[in-house]
Short mmCIF file of C-alpha atoms in Angstrom, two decimals:
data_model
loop_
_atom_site.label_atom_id
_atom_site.label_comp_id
_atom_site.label_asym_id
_atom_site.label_seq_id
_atom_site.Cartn_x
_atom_site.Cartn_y
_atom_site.Cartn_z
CA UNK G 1 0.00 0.00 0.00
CA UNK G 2 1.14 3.12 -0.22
CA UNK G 3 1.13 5.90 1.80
CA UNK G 4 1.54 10.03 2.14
CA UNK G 5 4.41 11.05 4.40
CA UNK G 6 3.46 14.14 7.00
CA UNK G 7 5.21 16.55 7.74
CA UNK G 8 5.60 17.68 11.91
CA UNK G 9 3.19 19.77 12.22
CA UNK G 10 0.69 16.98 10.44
CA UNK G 11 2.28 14.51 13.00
CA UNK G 12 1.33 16.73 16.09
CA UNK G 13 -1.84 18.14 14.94
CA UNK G 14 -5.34 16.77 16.20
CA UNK G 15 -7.37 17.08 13.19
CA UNK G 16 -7.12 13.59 11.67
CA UNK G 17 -6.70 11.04 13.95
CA UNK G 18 -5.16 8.21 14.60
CA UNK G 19 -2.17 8.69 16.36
CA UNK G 20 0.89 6.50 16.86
CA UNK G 21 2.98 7.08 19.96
CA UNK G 22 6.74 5.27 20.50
CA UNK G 23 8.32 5.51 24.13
CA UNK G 24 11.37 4.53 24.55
CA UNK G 25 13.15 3.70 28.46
CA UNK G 26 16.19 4.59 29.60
CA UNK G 27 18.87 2.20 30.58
CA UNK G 28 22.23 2.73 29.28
CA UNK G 29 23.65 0.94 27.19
CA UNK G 30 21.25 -1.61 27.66
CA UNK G 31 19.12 0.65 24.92
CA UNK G 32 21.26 -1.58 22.38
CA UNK G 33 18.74 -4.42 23.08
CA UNK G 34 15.74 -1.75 22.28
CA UNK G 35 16.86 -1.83 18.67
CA UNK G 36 16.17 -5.78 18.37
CA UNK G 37 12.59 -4.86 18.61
CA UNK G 38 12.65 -1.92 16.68
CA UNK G 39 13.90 -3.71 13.87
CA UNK G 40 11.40 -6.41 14.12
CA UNK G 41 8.70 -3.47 14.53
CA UNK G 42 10.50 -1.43 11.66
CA UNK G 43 10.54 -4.55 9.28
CA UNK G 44 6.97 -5.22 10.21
CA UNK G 45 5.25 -1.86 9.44
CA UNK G 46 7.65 -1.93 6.21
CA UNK G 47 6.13 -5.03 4.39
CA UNK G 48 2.56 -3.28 5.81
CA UNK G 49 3.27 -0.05 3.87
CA UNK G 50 4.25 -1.41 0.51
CA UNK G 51 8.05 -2.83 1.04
CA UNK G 52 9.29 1.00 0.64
CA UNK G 53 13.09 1.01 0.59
CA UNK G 54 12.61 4.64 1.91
CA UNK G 55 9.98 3.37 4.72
CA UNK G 56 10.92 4.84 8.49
CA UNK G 57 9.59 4.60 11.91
CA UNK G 58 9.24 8.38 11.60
CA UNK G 59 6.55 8.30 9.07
CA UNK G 60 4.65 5.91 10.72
CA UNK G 61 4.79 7.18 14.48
CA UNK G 62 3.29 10.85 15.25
CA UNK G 63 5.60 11.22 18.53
CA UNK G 64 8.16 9.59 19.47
CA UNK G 65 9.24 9.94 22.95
CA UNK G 66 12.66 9.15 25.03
CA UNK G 67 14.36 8.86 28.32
CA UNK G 68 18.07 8.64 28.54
CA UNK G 69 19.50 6.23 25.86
CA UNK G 70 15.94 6.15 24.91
CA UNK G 71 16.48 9.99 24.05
CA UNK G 72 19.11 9.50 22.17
CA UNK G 73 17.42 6.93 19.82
CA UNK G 74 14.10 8.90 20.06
CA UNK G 75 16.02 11.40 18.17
CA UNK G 76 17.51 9.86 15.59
CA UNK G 77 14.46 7.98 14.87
CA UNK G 78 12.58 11.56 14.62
CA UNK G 79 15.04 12.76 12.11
CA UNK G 80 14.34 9.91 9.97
CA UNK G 81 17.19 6.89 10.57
CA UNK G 82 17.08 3.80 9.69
CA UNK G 83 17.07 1.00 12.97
CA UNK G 84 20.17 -0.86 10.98
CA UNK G 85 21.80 3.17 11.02
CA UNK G 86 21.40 3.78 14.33
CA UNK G 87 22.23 -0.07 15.77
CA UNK G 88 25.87 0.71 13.85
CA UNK G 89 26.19 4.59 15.34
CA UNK G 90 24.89 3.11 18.72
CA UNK G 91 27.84 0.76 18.93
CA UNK G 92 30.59 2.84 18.30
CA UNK G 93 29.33 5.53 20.81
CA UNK G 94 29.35 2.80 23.64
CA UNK G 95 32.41 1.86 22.99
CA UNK G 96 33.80 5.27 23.06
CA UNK G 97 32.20 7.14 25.07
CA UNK G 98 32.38 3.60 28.16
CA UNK G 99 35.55 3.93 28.20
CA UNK G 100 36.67 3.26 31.78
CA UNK G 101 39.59 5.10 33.18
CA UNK G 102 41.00 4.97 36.70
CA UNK G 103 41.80 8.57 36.48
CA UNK G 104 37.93 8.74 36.99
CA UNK G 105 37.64 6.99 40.13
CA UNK G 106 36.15 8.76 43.48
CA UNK G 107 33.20 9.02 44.92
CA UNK G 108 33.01 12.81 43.92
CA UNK G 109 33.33 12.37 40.63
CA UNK G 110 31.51 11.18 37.49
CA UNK G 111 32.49 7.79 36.35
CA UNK G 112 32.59 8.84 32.77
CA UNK G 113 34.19 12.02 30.21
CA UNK G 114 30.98 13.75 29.36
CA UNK G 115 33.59 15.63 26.76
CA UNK G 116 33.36 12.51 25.27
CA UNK G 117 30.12 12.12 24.94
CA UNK G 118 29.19 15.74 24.23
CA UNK G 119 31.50 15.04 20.92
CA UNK G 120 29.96 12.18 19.90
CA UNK G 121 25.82 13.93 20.28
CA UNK G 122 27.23 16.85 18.31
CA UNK G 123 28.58 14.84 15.57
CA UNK G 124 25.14 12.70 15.45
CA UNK G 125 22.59 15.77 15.60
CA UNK G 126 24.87 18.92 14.24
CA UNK G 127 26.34 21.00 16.53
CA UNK G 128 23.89 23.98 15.17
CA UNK G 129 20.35 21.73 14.96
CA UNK G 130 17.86 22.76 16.94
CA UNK G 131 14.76 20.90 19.21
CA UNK G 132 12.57 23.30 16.71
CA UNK G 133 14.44 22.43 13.65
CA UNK G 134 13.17 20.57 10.60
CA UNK G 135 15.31 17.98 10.67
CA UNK G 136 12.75 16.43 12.55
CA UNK G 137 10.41 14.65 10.84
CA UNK G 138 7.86 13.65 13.72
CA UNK G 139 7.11 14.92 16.93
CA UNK G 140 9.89 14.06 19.81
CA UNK G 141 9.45 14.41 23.50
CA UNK G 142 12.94 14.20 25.68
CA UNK G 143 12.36 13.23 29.77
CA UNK G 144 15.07 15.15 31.31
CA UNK G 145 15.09 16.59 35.12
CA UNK G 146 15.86 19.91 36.30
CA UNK G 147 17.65 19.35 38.98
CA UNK G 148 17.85 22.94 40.35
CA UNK G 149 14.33 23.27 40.99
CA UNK G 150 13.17 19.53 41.62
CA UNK G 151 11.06 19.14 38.44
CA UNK G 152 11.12 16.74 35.76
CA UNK G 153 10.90 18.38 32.30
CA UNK G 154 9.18 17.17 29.03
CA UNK G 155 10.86 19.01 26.56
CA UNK G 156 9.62 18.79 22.94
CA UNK G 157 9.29 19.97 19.36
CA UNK G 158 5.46 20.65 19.84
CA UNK G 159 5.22 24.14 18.41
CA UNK G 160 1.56 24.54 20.18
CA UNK G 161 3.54 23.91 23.23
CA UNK G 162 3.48 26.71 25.98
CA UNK G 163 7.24 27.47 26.02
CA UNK G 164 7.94 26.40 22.49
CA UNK G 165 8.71 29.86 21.29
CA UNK G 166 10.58 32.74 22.99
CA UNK G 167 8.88 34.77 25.33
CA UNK G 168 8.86 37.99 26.57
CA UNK G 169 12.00 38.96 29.33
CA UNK G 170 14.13 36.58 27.75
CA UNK G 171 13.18 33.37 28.27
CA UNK G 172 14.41 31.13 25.28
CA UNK G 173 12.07 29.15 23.79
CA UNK G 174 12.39 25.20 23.93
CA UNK G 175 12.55 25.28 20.04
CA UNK G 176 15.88 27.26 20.27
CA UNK G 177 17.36 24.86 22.57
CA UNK G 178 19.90 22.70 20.47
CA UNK G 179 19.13 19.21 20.22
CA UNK G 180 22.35 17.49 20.90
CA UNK G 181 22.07 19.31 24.49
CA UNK G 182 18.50 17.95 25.18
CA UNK G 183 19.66 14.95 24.29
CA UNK G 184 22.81 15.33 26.92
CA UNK G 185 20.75 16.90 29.49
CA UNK G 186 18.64 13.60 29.72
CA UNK G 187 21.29 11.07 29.27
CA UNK G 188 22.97 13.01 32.58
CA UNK G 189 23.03 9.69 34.93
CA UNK G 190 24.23 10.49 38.51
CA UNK G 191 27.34 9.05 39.18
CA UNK G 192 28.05 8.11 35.40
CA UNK G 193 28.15 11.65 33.53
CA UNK G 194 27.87 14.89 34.78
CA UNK G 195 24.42 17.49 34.91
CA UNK G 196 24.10 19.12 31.88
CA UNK G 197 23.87 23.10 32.21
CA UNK G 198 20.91 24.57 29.74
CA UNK G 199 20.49 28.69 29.51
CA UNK G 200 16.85 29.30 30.20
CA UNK G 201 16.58 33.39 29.97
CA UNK G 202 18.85 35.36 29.22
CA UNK G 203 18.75 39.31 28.68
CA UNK G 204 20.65 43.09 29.33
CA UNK G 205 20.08 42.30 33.21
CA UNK G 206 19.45 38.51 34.05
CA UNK G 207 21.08 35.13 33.16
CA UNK G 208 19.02 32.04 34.69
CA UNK G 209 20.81 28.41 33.43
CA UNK G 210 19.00 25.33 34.34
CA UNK G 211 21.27 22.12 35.50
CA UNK G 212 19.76 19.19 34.20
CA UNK G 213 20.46 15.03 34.90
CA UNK G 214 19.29 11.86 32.97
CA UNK G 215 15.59 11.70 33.06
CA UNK G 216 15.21 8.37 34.45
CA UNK G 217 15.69 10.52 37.68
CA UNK G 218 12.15 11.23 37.69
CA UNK G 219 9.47 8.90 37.91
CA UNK G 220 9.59 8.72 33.78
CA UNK G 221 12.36 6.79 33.02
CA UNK G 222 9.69 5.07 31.11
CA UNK G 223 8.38 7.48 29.48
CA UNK G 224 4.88 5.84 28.00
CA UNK G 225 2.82 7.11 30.54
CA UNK G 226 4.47 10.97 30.36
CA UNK G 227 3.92 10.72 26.62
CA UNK G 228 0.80 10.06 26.53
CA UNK G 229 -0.30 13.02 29.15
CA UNK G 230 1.91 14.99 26.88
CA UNK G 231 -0.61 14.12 23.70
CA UNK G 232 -3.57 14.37 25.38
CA UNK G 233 -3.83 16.92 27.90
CA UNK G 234 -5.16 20.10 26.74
CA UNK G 235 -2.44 22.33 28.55
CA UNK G 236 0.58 20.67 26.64
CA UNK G 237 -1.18 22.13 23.19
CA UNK G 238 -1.43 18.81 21.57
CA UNK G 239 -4.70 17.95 22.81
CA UNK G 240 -5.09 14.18 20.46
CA UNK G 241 -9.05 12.59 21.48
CA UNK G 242 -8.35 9.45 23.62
CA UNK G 243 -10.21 6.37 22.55
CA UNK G 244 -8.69 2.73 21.54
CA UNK G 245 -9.47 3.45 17.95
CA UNK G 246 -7.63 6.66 18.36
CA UNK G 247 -4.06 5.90 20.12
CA UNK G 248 -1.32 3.16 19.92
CA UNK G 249 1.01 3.48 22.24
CA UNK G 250 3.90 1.19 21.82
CA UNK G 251 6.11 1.26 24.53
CA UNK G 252 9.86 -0.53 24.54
CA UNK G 253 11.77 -1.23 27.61
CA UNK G 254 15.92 -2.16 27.81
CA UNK G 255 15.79 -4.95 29.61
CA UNK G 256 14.23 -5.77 33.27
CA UNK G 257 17.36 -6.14 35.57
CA UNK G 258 17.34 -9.23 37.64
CA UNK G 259 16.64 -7.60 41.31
CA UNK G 260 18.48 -10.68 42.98
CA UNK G 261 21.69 -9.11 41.21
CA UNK G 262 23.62 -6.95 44.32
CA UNK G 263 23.69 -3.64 42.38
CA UNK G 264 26.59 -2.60 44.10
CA UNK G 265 28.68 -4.73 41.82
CA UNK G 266 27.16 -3.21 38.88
CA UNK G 267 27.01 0.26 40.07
CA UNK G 268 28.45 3.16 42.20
CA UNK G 269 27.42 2.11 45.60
CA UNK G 270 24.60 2.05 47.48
CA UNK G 271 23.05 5.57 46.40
CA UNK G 272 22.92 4.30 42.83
CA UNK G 273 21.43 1.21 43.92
CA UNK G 274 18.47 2.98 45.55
CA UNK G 275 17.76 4.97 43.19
CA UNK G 276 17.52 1.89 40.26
CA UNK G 277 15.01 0.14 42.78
CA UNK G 278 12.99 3.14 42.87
CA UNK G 279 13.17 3.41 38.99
CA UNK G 280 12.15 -0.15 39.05
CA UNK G 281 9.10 0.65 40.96
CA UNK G 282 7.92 3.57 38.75
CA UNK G 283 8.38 1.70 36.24
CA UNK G 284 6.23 -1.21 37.44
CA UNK G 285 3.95 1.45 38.40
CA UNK G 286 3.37 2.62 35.36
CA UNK G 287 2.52 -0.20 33.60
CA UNK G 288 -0.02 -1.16 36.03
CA UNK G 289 -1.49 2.35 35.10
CA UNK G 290 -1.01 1.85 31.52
CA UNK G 291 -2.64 -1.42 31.17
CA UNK G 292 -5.43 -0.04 33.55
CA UNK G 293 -6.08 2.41 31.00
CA UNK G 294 -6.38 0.50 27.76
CA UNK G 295 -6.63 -2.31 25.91
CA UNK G 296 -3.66 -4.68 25.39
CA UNK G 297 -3.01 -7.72 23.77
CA UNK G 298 0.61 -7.86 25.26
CA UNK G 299 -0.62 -6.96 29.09
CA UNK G 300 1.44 -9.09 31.80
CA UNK G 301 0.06 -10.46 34.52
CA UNK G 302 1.39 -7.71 37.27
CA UNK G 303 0.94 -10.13 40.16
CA UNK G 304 -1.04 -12.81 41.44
CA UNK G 305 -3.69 -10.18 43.08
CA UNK G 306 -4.47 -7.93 40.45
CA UNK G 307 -3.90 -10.29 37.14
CA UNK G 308 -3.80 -7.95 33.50
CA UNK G 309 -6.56 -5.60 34.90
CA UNK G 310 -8.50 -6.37 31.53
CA UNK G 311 -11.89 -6.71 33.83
CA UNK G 312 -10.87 -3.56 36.02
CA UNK G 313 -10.92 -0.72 32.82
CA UNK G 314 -10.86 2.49 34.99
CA UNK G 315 -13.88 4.55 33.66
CA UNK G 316 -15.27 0.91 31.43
CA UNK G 317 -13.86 1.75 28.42
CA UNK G 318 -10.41 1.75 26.67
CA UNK G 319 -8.28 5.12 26.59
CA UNK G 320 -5.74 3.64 24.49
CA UNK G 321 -4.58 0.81 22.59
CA UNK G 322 -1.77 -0.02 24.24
CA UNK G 323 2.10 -2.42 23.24
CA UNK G 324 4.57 -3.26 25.74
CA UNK G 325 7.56 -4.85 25.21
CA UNK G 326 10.74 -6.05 26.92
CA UNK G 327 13.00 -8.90 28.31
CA UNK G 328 13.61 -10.21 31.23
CA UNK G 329 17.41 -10.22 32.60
CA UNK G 330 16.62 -12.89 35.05
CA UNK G 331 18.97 -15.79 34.77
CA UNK G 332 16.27 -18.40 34.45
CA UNK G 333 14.85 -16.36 31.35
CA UNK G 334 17.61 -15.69 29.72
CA UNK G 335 18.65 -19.08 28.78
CA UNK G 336 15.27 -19.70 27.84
CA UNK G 337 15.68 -17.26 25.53
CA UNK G 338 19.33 -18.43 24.31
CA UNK G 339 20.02 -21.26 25.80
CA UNK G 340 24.14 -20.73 24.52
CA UNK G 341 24.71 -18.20 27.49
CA UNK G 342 25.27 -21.00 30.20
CA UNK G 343 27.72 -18.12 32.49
CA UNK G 344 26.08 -16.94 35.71
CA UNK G 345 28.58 -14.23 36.36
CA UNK G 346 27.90 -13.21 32.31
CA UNK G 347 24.21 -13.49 32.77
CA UNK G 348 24.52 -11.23 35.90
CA UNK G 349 26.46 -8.74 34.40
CA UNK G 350 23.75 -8.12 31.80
CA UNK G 351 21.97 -6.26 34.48
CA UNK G 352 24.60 -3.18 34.35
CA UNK G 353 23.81 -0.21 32.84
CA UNK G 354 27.70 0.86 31.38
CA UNK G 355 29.17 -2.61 30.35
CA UNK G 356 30.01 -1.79 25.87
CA UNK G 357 31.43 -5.95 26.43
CA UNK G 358 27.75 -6.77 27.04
CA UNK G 359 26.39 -4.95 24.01
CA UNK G 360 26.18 -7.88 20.73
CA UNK G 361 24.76 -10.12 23.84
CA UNK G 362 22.32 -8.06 25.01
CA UNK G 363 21.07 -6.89 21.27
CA UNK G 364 21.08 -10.56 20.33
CA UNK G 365 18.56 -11.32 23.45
CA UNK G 366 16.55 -8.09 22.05
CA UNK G 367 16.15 -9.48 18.30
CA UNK G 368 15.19 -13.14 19.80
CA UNK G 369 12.71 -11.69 21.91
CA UNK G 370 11.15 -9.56 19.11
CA UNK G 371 10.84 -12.38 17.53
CA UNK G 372 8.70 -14.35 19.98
CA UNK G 373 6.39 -11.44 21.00
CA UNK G 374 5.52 -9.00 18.39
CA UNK G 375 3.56 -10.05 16.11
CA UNK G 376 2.48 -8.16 12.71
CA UNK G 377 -1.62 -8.52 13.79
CA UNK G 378 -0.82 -6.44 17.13
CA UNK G 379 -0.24 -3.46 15.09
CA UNK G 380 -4.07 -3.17 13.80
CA UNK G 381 -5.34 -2.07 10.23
CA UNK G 382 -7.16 0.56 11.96
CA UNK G 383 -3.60 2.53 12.70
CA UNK G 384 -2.38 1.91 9.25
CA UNK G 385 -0.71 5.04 7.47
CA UNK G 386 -2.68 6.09 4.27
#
């Protein structure tokens, strides 16, 4: 079949509906086994839309939204790569920019350059591109977290949005921010990388900079369920009508660290360690939500009391159509999944957020999985592109 590409603002607006939402989590470089089920998902809508050699996950989805590494490949999915061109730019980035160094050691400082990575985001997005640039195809939201004033910040390309444009006394619009910096301020992980500083106003008498860290800081290091407030409430401009017939929300996780694994041997001590549980429980949080909200043909059983919550719609009916998917790092699964990894210590180590070593394992348990659970019928006619 084929199909009429759209433009942002087409994307964004709410006068034809569907809509298509993509959230991706945060997770270092763990995001490497996000791309096995992009490229399933990419190869899928693909042979949908006519075999195009041309065909991107930016035509299909209206926003596409990121936390952390999920920011980074929220971006270069909204300017319009290809899941095969990012998988090759994502590898060489880990390896350079993980680069351990025990001039970097001490609990005071960050474990990793950020000059490195700063390099390697400018390269990617342009030094000069811009949030409000068209280089982006789609909509894209970035999860970062102000760290200065306590709040977590959805930052995106929405020109309906309140703080899209500049405004008066200085304040710089979100549009003018440039992207690579976004991008940075949410991949800011305490202990790994240090805050990111972004200029918010700025005139004859006043300077006010923001200092940002990685979004996953904030109880979105999901980001589905931030997303899809973003789209549908009225005071983030977008304002999409909820419905199942009206939203897919696919939502893509990096892998569900086994929480037997002692994070202190995969992390900086035991601050870090707290604050991954507490990521883990937003997390689990949120999908509760999420699958309370909609309909689901991928909803998990979230525990033995409350079962998929497909009796227990809140309000009766569907918001949302609603994909999750994601592996489990638990040892017993992941020889289930490839039964060659037989090493405990290996299979543990999975679990760490900053181990490049890990990254052809971890993408290779992300492809088999996509595989096994999505499957071309989830993706309904109804949310075809025409």
């Amino acid at each position: 079949m084929t199909y009429r590409r759209k433009n942002r603002d087409e994307h964004l607006s709410n006068l034809a509906m569907p809509k298509r939402i993509l959230a991706l989590d945060g997770g270092g470089l763990k995001g490497i086994l996000t791309l096995g089920f992009l490229q399933r998902i990419e190869t899928l809508l693909k042979q949908r839309h006519g075999n195009e050699s041309g065909f991107r996950l930016s035509h299909y989805f209206d926003l596409i939204a990121g936390t952390s590494t999920g920011a980074i490949i929220a971006a270069v999915l909204a300017m319009g790569w290809s899941v095969e061109e990012i998988y090759n730019k994502y590898m060489a980035l880990g390896k350079s920019v993980f680069e351990k160094s025990f001039l970097r050691q001490g609990f005071f400082r960050a474990k990793y350059d950020k000059a490195k990575l700063d390099k390697e985001l400018k390269e990617t997005f342009g030094p000069d591109t811009l949030l409000g640039g068209q280089q982006l195809q789609t909509g894209l939201l970035i999860i970062t977290k102000r760290l200065d004033s306590g709040s977590p910040w959805p930052i995106s390309n929405n020109p309906q949005g309140k703080y899209f444009a500049p405004r008066s006394g200085g304040t710089i619009g979100n549009g003018e921010y440039p992207l690579w910096q976004v991008v940075r301020s949410s991949t800011a992980a305490p202990a790994y990388f240090d805050p990111e500083t972004i200029t918010i106003k700025e005139n004859d008498r006043d300077c006010v900079k923001g200092l940002f860290v990685d979004g996953g800081v904030s109880p979105y290091n999901n980001p589905a369920l931030q997303a899809l407030m973003y789209a549908t409430i009225e005071g983030y401009g977008i304002k999409w009508p909820v419905g199942a017939d009206n939203i897919l929300l696919v939502s893509v996780g990096t892998g569900a660290a086994d929480p037997k694994v002692k994070q202190s041997s995969i992390a900086a001590g035991q601050a870090v360690s707290s604050l991954l549980s507490l990521m883990n429980d937003c997390a689990a949080h949120q999908e509760t939500v999420l699958q309370w909200l909609s309909t689901s043909p991928t909803a998990r059983a979230i525990d033995r009391e409350l079962g998929t919550l497909e009796k227990d719609l809140l309000g009766g009916n569907p918001l949302l159509t609603y994909l999750r998917f994601n592996v489990d790092l638990r040892e017993e699964n992941v020889k289930k999944l490839d039964p060659s990894l037989k090493d405990p210590k290996l299979i543990e180590s999975l679990s760490a957020m900053d181990a490049p070593e890990n990254m052809e394992v971890l993408h290779g348990l992300g492809t088999r999985a996509a595989e096994n659970d999505v499957e071309d019928n989830y993706f309904e006619k109804k949310f075809d592109l025409t």
